[in-house]
Short mmCIF file of C-alpha atoms and ligand atoms in Angstrom, two decimals:
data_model
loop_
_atom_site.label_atom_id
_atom_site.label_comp_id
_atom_site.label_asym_id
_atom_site.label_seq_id
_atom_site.Cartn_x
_atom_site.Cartn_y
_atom_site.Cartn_z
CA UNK A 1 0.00 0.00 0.00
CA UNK A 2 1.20 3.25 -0.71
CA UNK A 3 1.15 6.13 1.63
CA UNK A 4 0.69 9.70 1.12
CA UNK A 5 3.60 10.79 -1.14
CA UNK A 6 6.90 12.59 0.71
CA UNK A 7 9.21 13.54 -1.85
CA UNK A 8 11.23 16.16 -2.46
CA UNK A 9 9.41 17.58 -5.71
CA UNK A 10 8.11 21.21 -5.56
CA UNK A 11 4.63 20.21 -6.39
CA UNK A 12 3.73 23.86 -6.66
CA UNK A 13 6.18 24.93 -8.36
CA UNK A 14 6.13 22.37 -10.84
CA UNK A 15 2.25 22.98 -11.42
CA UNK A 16 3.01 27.20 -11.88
CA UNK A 17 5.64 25.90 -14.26
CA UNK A 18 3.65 23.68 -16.41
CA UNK A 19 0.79 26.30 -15.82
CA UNK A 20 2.74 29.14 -17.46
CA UNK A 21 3.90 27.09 -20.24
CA UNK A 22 0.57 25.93 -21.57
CA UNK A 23 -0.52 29.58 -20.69
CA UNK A 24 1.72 31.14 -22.93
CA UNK A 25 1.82 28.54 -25.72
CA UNK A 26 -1.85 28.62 -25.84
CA UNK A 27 -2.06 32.84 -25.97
CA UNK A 28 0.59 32.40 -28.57
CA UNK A 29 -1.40 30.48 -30.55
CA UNK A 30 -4.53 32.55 -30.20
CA UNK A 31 -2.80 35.82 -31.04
CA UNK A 32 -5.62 38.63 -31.87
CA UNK A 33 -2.95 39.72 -35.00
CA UNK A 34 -4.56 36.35 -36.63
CA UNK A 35 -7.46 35.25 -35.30
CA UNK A 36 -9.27 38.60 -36.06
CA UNK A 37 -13.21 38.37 -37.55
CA UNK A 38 -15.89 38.14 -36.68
CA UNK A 39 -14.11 40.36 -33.48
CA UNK A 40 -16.99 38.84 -31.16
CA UNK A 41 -16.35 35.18 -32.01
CA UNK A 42 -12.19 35.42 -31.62
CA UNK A 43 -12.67 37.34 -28.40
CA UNK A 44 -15.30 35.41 -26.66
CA UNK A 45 -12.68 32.72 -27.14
CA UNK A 46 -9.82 34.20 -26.36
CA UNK A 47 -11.49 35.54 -22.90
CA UNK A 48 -12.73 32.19 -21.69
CA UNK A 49 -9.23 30.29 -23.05
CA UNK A 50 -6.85 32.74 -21.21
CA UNK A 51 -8.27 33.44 -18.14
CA UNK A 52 -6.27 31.50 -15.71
CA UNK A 53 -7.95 27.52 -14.75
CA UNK A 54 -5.50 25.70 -13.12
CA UNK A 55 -4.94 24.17 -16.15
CA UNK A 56 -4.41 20.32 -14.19
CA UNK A 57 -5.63 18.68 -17.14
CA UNK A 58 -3.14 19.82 -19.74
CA UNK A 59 -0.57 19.42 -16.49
CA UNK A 60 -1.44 15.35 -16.26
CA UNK A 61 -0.81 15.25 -20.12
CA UNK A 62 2.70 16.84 -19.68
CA UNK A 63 3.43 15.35 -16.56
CA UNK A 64 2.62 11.84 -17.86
CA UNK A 65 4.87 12.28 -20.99
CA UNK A 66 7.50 13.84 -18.93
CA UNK A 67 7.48 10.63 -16.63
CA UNK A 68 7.90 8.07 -19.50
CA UNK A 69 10.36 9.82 -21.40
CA UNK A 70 12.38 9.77 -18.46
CA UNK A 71 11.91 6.22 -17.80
CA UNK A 72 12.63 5.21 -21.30
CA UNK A 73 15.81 7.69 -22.15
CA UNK A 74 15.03 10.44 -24.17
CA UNK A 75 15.77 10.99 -27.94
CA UNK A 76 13.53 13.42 -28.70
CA UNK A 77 14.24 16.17 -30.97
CA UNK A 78 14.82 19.07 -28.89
CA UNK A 79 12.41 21.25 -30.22
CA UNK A 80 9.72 18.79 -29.85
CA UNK A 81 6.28 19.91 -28.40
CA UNK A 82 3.85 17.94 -29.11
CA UNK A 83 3.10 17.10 -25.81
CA UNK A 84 2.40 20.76 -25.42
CA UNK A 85 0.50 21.31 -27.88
CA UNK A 86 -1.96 18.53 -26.81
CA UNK A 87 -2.36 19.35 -23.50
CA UNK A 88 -3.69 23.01 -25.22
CA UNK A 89 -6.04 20.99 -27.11
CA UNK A 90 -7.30 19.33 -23.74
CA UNK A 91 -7.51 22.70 -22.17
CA UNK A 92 -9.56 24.36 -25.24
CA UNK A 93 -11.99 21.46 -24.75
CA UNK A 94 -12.28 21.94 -20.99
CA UNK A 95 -12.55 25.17 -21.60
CA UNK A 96 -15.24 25.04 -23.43
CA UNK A 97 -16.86 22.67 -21.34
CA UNK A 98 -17.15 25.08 -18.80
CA UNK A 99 -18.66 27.77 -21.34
CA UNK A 100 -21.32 25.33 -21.80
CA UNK A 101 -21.87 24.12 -18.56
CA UNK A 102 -22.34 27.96 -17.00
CA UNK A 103 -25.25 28.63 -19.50
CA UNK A 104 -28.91 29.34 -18.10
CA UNK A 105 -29.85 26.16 -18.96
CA UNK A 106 -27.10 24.04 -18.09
CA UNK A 107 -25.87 25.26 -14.26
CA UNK A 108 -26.81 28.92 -14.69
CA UNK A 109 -23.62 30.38 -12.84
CA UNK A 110 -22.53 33.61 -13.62
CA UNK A 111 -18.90 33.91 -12.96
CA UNK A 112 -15.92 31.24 -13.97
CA UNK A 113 -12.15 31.52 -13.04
CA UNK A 114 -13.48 34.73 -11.09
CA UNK A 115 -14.98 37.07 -13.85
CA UNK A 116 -18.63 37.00 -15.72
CA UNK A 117 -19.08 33.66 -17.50
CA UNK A 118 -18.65 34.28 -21.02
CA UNK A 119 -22.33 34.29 -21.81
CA UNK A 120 -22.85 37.05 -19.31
CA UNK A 121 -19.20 38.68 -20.93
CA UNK A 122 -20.91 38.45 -24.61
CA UNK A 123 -24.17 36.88 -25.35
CA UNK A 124 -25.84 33.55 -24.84
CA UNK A 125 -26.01 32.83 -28.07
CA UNK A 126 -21.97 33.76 -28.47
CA UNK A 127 -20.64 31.36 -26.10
CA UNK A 128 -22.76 28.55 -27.53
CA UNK A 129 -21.14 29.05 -30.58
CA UNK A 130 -17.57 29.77 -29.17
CA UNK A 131 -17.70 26.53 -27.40
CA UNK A 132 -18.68 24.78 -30.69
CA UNK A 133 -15.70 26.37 -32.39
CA UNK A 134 -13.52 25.46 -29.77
CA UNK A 135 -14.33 21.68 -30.43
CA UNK A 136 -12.93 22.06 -33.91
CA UNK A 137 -10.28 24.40 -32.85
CA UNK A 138 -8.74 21.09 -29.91
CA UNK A 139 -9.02 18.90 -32.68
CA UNK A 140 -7.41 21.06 -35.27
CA UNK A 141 -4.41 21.96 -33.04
CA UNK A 142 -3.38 18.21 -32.66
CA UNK A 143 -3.95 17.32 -36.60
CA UNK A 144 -1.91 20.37 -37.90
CA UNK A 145 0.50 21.50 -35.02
CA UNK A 146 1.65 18.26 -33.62
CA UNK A 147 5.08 17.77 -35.70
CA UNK A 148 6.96 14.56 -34.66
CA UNK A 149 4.04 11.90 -33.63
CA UNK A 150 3.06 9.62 -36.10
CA UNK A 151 -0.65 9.62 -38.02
CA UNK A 152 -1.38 6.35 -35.86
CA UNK A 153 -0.98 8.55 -32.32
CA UNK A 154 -2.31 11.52 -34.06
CA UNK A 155 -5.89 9.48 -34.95
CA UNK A 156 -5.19 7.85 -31.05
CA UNK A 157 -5.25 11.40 -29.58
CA UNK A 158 -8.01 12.47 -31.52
CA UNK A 159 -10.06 8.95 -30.68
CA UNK A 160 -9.76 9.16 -27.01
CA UNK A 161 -10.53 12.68 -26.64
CA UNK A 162 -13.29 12.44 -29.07
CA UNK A 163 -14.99 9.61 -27.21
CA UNK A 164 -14.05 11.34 -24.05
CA UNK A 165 -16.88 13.87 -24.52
CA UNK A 166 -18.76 11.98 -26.49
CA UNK A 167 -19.28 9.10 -24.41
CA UNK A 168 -17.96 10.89 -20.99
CA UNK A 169 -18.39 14.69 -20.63
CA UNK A 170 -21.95 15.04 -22.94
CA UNK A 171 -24.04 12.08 -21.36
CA UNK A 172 -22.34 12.94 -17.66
CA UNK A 173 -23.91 16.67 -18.14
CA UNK A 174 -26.76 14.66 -19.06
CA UNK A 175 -27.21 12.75 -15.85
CA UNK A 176 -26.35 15.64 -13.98
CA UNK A 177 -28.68 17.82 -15.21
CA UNK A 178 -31.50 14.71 -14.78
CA UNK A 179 -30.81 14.62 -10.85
CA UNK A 180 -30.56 18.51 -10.15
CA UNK A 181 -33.69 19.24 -7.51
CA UNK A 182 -33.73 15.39 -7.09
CA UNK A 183 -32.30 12.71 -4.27
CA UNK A 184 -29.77 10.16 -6.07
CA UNK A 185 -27.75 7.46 -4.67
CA UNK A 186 -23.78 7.41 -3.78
CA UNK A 187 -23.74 4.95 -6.97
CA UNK A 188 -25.35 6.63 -9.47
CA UNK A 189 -23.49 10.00 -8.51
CA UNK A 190 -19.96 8.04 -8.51
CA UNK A 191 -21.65 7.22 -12.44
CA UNK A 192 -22.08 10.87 -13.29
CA UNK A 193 -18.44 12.00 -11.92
CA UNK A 194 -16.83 9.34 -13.83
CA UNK A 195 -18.33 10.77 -16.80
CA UNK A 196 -18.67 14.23 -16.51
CA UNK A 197 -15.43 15.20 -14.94
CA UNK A 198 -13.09 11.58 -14.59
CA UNK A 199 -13.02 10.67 -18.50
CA UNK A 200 -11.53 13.71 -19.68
CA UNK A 201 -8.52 13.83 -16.97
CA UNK A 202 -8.61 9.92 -17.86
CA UNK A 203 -8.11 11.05 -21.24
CA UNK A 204 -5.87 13.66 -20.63
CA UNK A 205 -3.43 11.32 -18.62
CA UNK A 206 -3.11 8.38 -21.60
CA UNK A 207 -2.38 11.31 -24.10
CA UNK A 208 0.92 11.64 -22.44
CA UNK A 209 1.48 7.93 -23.13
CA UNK A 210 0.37 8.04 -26.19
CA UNK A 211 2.68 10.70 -26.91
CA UNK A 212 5.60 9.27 -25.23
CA UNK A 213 5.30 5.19 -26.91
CA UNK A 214 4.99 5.45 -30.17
CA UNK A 215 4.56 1.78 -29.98
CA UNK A 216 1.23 1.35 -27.83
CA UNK A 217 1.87 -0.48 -24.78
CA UNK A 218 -1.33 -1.94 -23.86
CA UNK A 219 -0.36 -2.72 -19.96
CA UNK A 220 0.85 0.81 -19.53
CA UNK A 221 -2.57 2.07 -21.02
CA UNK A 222 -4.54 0.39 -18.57
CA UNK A 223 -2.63 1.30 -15.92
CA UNK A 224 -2.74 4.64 -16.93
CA UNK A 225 -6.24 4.90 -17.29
CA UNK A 226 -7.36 3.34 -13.95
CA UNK A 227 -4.57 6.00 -12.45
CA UNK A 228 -6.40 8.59 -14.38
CA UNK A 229 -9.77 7.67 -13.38
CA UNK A 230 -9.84 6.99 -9.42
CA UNK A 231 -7.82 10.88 -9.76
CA UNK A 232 -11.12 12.26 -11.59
CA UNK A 233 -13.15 11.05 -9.60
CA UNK A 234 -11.38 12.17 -6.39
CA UNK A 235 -10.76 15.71 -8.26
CA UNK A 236 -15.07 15.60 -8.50
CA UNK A 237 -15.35 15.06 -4.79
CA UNK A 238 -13.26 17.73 -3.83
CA UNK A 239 -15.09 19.98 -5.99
CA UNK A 240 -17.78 19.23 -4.38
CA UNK A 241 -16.39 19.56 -0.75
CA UNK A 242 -14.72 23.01 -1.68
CA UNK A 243 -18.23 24.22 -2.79
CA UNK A 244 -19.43 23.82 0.47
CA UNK A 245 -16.36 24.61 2.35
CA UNK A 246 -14.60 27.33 0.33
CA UNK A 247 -15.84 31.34 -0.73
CA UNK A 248 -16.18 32.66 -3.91
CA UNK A 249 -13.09 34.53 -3.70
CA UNK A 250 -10.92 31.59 -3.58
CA UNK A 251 -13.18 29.35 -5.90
CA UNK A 252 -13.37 32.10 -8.70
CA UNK A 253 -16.62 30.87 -9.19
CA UNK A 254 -20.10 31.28 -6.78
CA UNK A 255 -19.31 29.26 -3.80
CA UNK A 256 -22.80 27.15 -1.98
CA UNK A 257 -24.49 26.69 -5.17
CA UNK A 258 -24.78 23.28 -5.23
CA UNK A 259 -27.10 23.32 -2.03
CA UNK A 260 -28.59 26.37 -3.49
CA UNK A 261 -29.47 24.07 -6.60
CA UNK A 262 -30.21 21.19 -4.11
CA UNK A 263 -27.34 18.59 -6.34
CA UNK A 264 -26.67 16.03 -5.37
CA UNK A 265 -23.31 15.98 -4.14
CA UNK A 266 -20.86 13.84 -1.81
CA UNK A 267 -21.41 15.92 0.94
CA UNK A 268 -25.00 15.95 0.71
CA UNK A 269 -25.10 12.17 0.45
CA UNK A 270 -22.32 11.31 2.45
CA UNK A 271 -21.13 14.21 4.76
CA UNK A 272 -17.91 16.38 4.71
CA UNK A 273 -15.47 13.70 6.37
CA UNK A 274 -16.89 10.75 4.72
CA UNK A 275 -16.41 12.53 1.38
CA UNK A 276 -12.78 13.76 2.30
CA UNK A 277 -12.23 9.91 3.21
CA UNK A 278 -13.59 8.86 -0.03
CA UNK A 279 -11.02 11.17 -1.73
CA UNK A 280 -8.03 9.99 -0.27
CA UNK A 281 -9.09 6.02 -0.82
CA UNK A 282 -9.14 6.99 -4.30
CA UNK A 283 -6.04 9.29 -5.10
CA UNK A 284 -4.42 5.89 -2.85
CA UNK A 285 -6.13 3.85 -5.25
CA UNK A 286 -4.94 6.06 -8.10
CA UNK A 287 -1.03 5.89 -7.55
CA UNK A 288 -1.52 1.94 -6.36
CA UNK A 289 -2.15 1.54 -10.32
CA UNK A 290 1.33 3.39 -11.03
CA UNK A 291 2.50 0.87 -8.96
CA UNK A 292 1.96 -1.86 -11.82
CA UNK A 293 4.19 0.15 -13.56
CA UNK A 294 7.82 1.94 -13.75
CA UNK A 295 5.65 4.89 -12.83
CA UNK A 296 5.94 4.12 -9.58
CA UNK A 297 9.21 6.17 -9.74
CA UNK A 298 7.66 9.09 -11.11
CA UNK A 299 7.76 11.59 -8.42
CA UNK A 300 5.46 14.00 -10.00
CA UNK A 301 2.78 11.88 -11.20
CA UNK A 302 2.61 10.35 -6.97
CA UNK A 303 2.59 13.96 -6.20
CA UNK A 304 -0.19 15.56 -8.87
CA UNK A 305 -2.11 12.36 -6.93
CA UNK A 306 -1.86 13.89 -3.58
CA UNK A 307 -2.46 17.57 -4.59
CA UNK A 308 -5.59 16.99 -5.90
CA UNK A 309 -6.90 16.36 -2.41
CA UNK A 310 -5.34 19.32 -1.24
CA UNK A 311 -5.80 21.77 -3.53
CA UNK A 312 -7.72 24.82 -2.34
CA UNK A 313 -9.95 26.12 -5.51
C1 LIG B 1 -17.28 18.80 -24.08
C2 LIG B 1 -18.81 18.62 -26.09
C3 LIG B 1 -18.63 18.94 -24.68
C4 LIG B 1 -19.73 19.36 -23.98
C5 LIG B 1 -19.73 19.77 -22.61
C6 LIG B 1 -21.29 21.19 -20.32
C7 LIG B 1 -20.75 19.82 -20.50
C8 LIG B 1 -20.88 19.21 -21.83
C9 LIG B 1 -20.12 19.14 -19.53
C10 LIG B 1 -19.85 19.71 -18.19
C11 LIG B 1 -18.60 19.15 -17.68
C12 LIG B 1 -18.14 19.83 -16.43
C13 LIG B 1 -18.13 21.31 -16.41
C14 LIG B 1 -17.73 19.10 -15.41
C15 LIG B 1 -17.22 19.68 -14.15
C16 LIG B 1 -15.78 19.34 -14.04
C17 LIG B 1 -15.07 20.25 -13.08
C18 LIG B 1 -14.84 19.77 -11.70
C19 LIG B 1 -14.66 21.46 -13.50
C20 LIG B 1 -13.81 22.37 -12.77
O1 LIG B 1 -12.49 22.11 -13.23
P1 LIG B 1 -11.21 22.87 -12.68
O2 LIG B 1 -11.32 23.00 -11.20
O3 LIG B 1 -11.39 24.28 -13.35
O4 LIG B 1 -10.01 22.18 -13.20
P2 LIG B 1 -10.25 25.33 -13.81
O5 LIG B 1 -10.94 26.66 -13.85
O6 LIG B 1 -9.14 25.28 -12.81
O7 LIG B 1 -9.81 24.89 -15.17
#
C-alpha cells in the first residue's frame, strides 16, 4: 500500500511551471494579430481560453509524458512539443466545457475563473457558438501543429478525446442535469463524476502515453487509465467539498451553489469527512495503479495524486 507521497518535488512549483507554459503557448497560438473576424467570435474565445484555470488537465498530459520519457531515455528532438500542444487541445476542450456548462440552462452560474461567464461577458447565443468552435479548434491543433508523432498517435489522440466527450463529458452533463432538484444514490453519482469530470482527466493522462510510446503499450494504457480515473473522480469530490467549504473569492466561481441548486453531491449524500475519506481512498487507489508500472518512480505523477486532495480552488 502506498502512503501519502513525501518527496522532495516542488509540487507547486512544478504545477506554476507547467501552468505558465501551456498559458503562454496557448495565448501564442490565439494571437488577436490572426485570429481577427468576426471580433466577437475570436474574443469570446480568447477571454474564456486565457483566463487563468489551473490548467491540471493539460498538467497530467505533460506530466505523464514527462514521466515516461524519463523512464525510457530520451531521444527526442529538442524542439519537440507535441506534448504541449496537446495538452492546449485538452484545455480548449475543458474550456469550453465550462462555457457550456455555465449557461442558463445548463448550471446557470454567472462567474468562472473569477470574472462574468462568457455568456454574461458576450451573449448567450456567443458562447454557444464559441464553445462549438472550440471543439474544432482542440481537434485542429493536434492534426496540424503536432510535428513529430506519427498519423497512428495523431488518430489515437483524436479517438480518445473524441470519445471522451462523447461518451464521458456530454451524457455525464446529461445525468447531472437529470438529478438537479432530485435525491440520487452514492452509486449513481460516482456514475455521473466518472463521466462528466473523470473521463476527460482519464483522457488527458493516456495522451501523455500516447505521446511518449509510439509503440502502444497496452499494460501501460490500462494502468494509466485506472490511475487517471480513481484521480477524476477524487478531483469531483473535492469539488464538491470546496463548494461547500470554500468562498467565492478563492473558488473564482459562486461558492454554496450546489445546495442552493439542491445537487446532489458527496457531501450531501455522504457528509464532509466521509467525502474527504472517499477522496483519499481513491487518489491511494490512483497511484496503487502506477505501482503496476515503472511509474511508480515518477515523483510528480505520486505527487499531482496527492495535490488533488489538497488543492484549495
Ligand atoms: C465537451 C462537447 C462537450 C460538452 C460539454 C457542459 C458539458 C458538456 C459538460 C460539463 C462538464 C463539467 C463542467 C464538469 C465539471 C468538471 C469540473 C470539476 C470542473 C472544474 O475544473 P477545474 O477545477 O477548473 O479544473 P479550472 O478553472 O481550474 O480549469
Amino acid at each position: 500500500m502506498i502512503s501519502e507521497t513525501r518527496l522532495n518535488i516542488d509540487i507547486k512549483e512544478y504545477l506554476d511551471n507547467k501552468k505558465s507554459l501551456i498559458d503562454s503557448h496557448l495565448k501564442k497560438t490565439f494571437d488577436p494579430d490572426f485570429y481577427v473576424k468576426p471580433s466577437e467570435l475570436w474574443n469570446a474565445i480568447r477571454y474564456s481560453l486565457l483566463n487563468g484555470g489551473k490548467r491540471i488537465r493539460g498538467i497530467l498530459c505533460i506530466a505523464t509524458y514527462e514521466s515516461l520519457i524519463d523512464l525510457c531515455g530520451n531521444n527526442q528532438p529538442k524542439n519537440f512539443e507535441d506534448h504541449i500542444t496537446t495538452a492546449c487541445a485538452i484545455e480548449i476542450i475543458h474550456a469550453m466545457s465550462l462555457i457550456h456548462d455555465d449557461l442558463p440552462c445548463m448550471d446557470n452560474d454567472d462567474l468562472r475563473r473569477g470574472k462574468p461567464s462568457c455568456h454574461k461577458a458576450f451573449s448567450e447565443s456567443t458562447a454557444i457558438l464559441a464553445g462549438d468552435a472550440m471543439l474544432g479548434l482542440a481537434i485542429q491543433q493536434i492534426i496540424e501543429n503536432t510535428k513529430y508523432i506519427s498519423g497512428i498517435q495523431k488518430l489515437k489522440l483524436i479517438n480518445l478525446l473524441t470519445k471522451s466527450f462523447s461518451f464521458g463529458l456530454v451524457p455525464g452533463q446529461i445525468l447531472d442535469l437529470s438529478v438537479t432538484g432530485k435525491s440520487c444514490n452514492l452509486n449513481f453519482l460516482k456514475e455521473i463524476s466518472m463521466l462528466k469530470t473523470a473521463e476527460l482527466i482519464k483522457a488527458s493522462v493516456i495522451c501523455g502515453g500516447i505521446i511518449a510510446i509510439r509503440n502502444q503499450d497496452n499494460d501501460l494504457i490500462e494502468n494509466l487509465s485506472s490511475y487517471g480515473l480513481n484521480l477524476g473522480i477524487a478531483f469531483q469530490i473535492v469539488d464538491d467539498i470546496l463548494d461547500v467549504t470554500s468562498d467565492t473569492k478563492t473558488l473564482g466561481k459562486t461558492s454554496g451553489k450546489d445546495e442552493k441548486q439542491k445537487k446532489p453531491t458527496y457531501p450531501a449524500i455522504i457528509g464532509i469527512e466521509k467525502s474527504k475519506e472517499l477522496s483519499f481512498d481513491l487518489i491511494m487507489k490512483a497511484k496503487s495503479y502506477l505501482q503496476n508500472t515503472d511509474l511508480i518512480k515518477s515523483q510528480i505523477l505520486l505527487s499531482i495524486a496527492d495535490y488533488i486532495t489538497s488543492r484549495v480552488n
